[in-house]
């Protein structure tokens, strides 16, 4: 059985989709991802436009406007479903980690 392509999102994918809850062009998406992630995630143009192409092909996002070379996008209903499923998956991971690790992850002990 083939694994669904967007079953688990990478961090850049996740933050790009969050960014596209509002209509944005490529430059604004890169800035938004950095802002939302508090500088932890930076998406370069090569990665961004490759992912936008894949997302658009799979109807996860749609192009909303083209002005010269500037293209704007927004998330679709399908994209929202994928984003919500990923959010729920991540919450489960955190809950499981909290349940099994508890406060251990905050200890200064070396394992």
PDB file of C-alpha atoms in Angstrom:
ATOM      1  CA  UNK A   1       0.000   0.000   0.000  1.00  0.00           C
ATOM      2  CA  UNK A   2       1.517   3.311  -1.072  1.00  0.00           C
ATOM      3  CA  UNK A   3       1.950   5.979   1.565  1.00  0.00           C
ATOM      4  CA  UNK A   4      -0.095   9.102   0.918  1.00  0.00           C
ATOM      5  CA  UNK A   5       2.272  11.871  -0.177  1.00  0.00           C
ATOM      6  CA  UNK A   6       1.148  14.506   2.336  1.00  0.00           C
ATOM      7  CA  UNK A   7       0.282  12.181   5.216  1.00  0.00           C
ATOM      8  CA  UNK A   8       3.065  13.681   7.367  1.00  0.00           C
ATOM      9  CA  UNK A   9       4.223  17.212   6.652  1.00  0.00           C
ATOM     10  CA  UNK A  10       7.759  18.475   7.058  1.00  0.00           C
ATOM     11  CA  UNK A  11       8.165  21.575   9.187  1.00  0.00           C
ATOM     12  CA  UNK A  12       8.536  23.870   6.148  1.00  0.00           C
ATOM     13  CA  UNK A  13       5.373  22.353   4.622  1.00  0.00           C
ATOM     14  CA  UNK A  14       3.450  22.834   7.862  1.00  0.00           C
ATOM     15  CA  UNK A  15       4.489  26.461   8.277  1.00  0.00           C
ATOM     16  CA  UNK A  16       3.883  27.296   4.617  1.00  0.00           C
ATOM     17  CA  UNK A  17       0.321  26.012   4.911  1.00  0.00           C
ATOM     18  CA  UNK A  18      -0.230  27.955   8.135  1.00  0.00           C
ATOM     19  CA  UNK A  19       1.101  31.032   6.354  1.00  0.00           C
ATOM     20  CA  UNK A  20      -1.387  30.479   3.532  1.00  0.00           C
ATOM     21  CA  UNK A  21      -4.383  30.782   5.831  1.00  0.00           C
ATOM     22  CA  UNK A  22      -4.076  34.324   4.458  1.00  0.00           C
ATOM     23  CA  UNK A  23      -3.426  35.102   0.812  1.00  0.00           C
ATOM     24  CA  UNK A  24       0.286  35.722   0.260  1.00  0.00           C
ATOM     25  CA  UNK A  25       2.905  35.900  -2.463  1.00  0.00           C
ATOM     26  CA  UNK A  26       6.183  33.965  -2.285  1.00  0.00           C
ATOM     27  CA  UNK A  27       8.256  36.658  -0.579  1.00  0.00           C
ATOM     28  CA  UNK A  28       5.514  37.213   1.989  1.00  0.00           C
ATOM     29  CA  UNK A  29       5.229  33.461   2.611  1.00  0.00           C
ATOM     30  CA  UNK A  30       8.976  33.243   3.368  1.00  0.00           C
ATOM     31  CA  UNK A  31       8.730  36.173   5.795  1.00  0.00           C
ATOM     32  CA  UNK A  32       5.582  34.785   7.401  1.00  0.00           C
ATOM     33  CA  UNK A  33       7.110  31.332   7.961  1.00  0.00           C
ATOM     34  CA  UNK A  34      10.096  32.907   9.676  1.00  0.00           C
ATOM     35  CA  UNK A  35       7.837  35.111  11.813  1.00  0.00           C
ATOM     36  CA  UNK A  36       5.385  32.338  12.769  1.00  0.00           C
ATOM     37  CA  UNK A  37       8.241  29.980  13.714  1.00  0.00           C
ATOM     38  CA  UNK A  38      10.036  32.775  15.608  1.00  0.00           C
ATOM     39  CA  UNK A  39      13.027  32.450  13.279  1.00  0.00           C
ATOM     40  CA  UNK A  40      13.412  28.702  13.765  1.00  0.00           C
ATOM     41  CA  UNK A  41      12.334  27.836  10.213  1.00  0.00           C
ATOM     42  CA  UNK A  42      13.612  29.672   7.155  1.00  0.00           C
ATOM     43  CA  UNK A  43      12.414  28.637   3.723  1.00  0.00           C
ATOM     44  CA  UNK A  44      14.552  29.562   0.731  1.00  0.00           C
ATOM     45  CA  UNK A  45      13.086  30.315  -2.675  1.00  0.00           C
ATOM     46  CA  UNK A  46      14.051  26.949  -4.173  1.00  0.00           C
ATOM     47  CA  UNK A  47      12.324  24.968  -1.431  1.00  0.00           C
ATOM     48  CA  UNK A  48       9.354  27.326  -1.341  1.00  0.00           C
ATOM     49  CA  UNK A  49       8.568  27.280  -5.044  1.00  0.00           C
ATOM     50  CA  UNK A  50       9.092  23.515  -5.306  1.00  0.00           C
ATOM     51  CA  UNK A  51       6.600  22.984  -2.469  1.00  0.00           C
ATOM     52  CA  UNK A  52       4.141  25.542  -3.852  1.00  0.00           C
ATOM     53  CA  UNK A  53       4.193  23.685  -7.173  1.00  0.00           C
ATOM     54  CA  UNK A  54       3.500  20.342  -5.468  1.00  0.00           C
ATOM     55  CA  UNK A  55       0.783  21.854  -3.276  1.00  0.00           C
ATOM     56  CA  UNK A  56      -0.882  23.505  -6.242  1.00  0.00           C
ATOM     57  CA  UNK A  57      -0.735  20.327  -8.333  1.00  0.00           C
ATOM     58  CA  UNK A  58      -2.449  18.416  -5.505  1.00  0.00           C
ATOM     59  CA  UNK A  59      -5.020  21.233  -5.014  1.00  0.00           C
ATOM     60  CA  UNK A  60      -3.809  21.888  -1.468  1.00  0.00           C
ATOM     61  CA  UNK A  61      -3.381  25.556  -2.364  1.00  0.00           C
ATOM     62  CA  UNK A  62      -4.609  27.625  -5.261  1.00  0.00           C
ATOM     63  CA  UNK A  63      -3.189  30.578  -7.086  1.00  0.00           C
ATOM     64  CA  UNK A  64      -5.261  33.700  -6.454  1.00  0.00           C
ATOM     65  CA  UNK A  65      -3.493  36.441  -8.369  1.00  0.00           C
ATOM     66  CA  UNK A  66      -0.708  36.980 -10.868  1.00  0.00           C
ATOM     67  CA  UNK A  67       0.848  40.414 -11.311  1.00  0.00           C
ATOM     68  CA  UNK A  68       3.872  40.162 -13.582  1.00  0.00           C
ATOM     69  CA  UNK A  69       6.108  37.559 -11.922  1.00  0.00           C
ATOM     70  CA  UNK A  70       4.405  37.940  -8.541  1.00  0.00           C
ATOM     71  CA  UNK A  71       1.999  35.084  -7.793  1.00  0.00           C
ATOM     72  CA  UNK A  72      -0.228  34.894  -4.742  1.00  0.00           C
ATOM     73  CA  UNK A  73      -1.720  31.779  -3.167  1.00  0.00           C
ATOM     74  CA  UNK A  74      -4.162  30.667  -0.489  1.00  0.00           C
ATOM     75  CA  UNK A  75      -4.901  27.336   1.165  1.00  0.00           C
ATOM     76  CA  UNK A  76      -7.872  25.297  -0.158  1.00  0.00           C
ATOM     77  CA  UNK A  77     -10.393  23.174   1.756  1.00  0.00           C
ATOM     78  CA  UNK A  78      -8.291  20.109   0.968  1.00  0.00           C
ATOM     79  CA  UNK A  79      -5.246  21.938   2.300  1.00  0.00           C
ATOM     80  CA  UNK A  80      -7.112  22.848   5.486  1.00  0.00           C
ATOM     81  CA  UNK A  81      -8.021  19.185   6.013  1.00  0.00           C
ATOM     82  CA  UNK A  82      -4.372  18.177   5.621  1.00  0.00           C
ATOM     83  CA  UNK A  83      -3.199  20.979   7.939  1.00  0.00           C
ATOM     84  CA  UNK A  84      -5.766  20.079  10.620  1.00  0.00           C
ATOM     85  CA  UNK A  85      -4.854  16.377  10.442  1.00  0.00           C
ATOM     86  CA  UNK A  86      -1.172  17.257  10.826  1.00  0.00           C
ATOM     87  CA  UNK A  87      -1.965  19.529  13.775  1.00  0.00           C
ATOM     88  CA  UNK A  88      -3.873  16.690  15.463  1.00  0.00           C
ATOM     89  CA  UNK A  89      -1.033  14.235  14.714  1.00  0.00           C
ATOM     90  CA  UNK A  90       1.499  16.602  16.270  1.00  0.00           C
ATOM     91  CA  UNK A  91      -0.683  17.095  19.351  1.00  0.00           C
ATOM     92  CA  UNK A  92      -0.807  13.323  19.825  1.00  0.00           C
ATOM     93  CA  UNK A  93       3.002  13.138  19.595  1.00  0.00           C
ATOM     94  CA  UNK A  94       3.386  15.860  22.217  1.00  0.00           C
ATOM     95  CA  UNK A  95       0.768  14.282  24.490  1.00  0.00           C
ATOM     96  CA  UNK A  96       2.495  10.883  24.239  1.00  0.00           C
ATOM     97  CA  UNK A  97       5.866  12.445  24.966  1.00  0.00           C
ATOM     98  CA  UNK A  98       4.492  14.313  27.956  1.00  0.00           C
ATOM     99  CA  UNK A  99       2.837  11.151  29.276  1.00  0.00           C
ATOM    100  CA  UNK A 100       5.965   9.012  29.010  1.00  0.00           C
ATOM    101  CA  UNK A 101       8.703  11.544  29.604  1.00  0.00           C
ATOM    102  CA  UNK A 102       6.889  13.843  31.993  1.00  0.00           C
ATOM    103  CA  UNK A 103       9.289  16.278  33.563  1.00  0.00           C
ATOM    104  CA  UNK A 104      12.321  14.223  32.556  1.00  0.00           C
ATOM    105  CA  UNK A 105      12.857  16.267  29.420  1.00  0.00           C
ATOM    106  CA  UNK A 106      13.359  19.339  31.538  1.00  0.00           C
ATOM    107  CA  UNK A 107      15.917  17.717  33.858  1.00  0.00           C
ATOM    108  CA  UNK A 108      19.559  18.566  33.321  1.00  0.00           C
ATOM    109  CA  UNK A 109      20.526  14.914  33.630  1.00  0.00           C
ATOM    110  CA  UNK A 110      22.402  13.218  30.796  1.00  0.00           C
ATOM    111  CA  UNK A 111      21.023   9.878  29.588  1.00  0.00           C
TER     112      UNK A 111
END
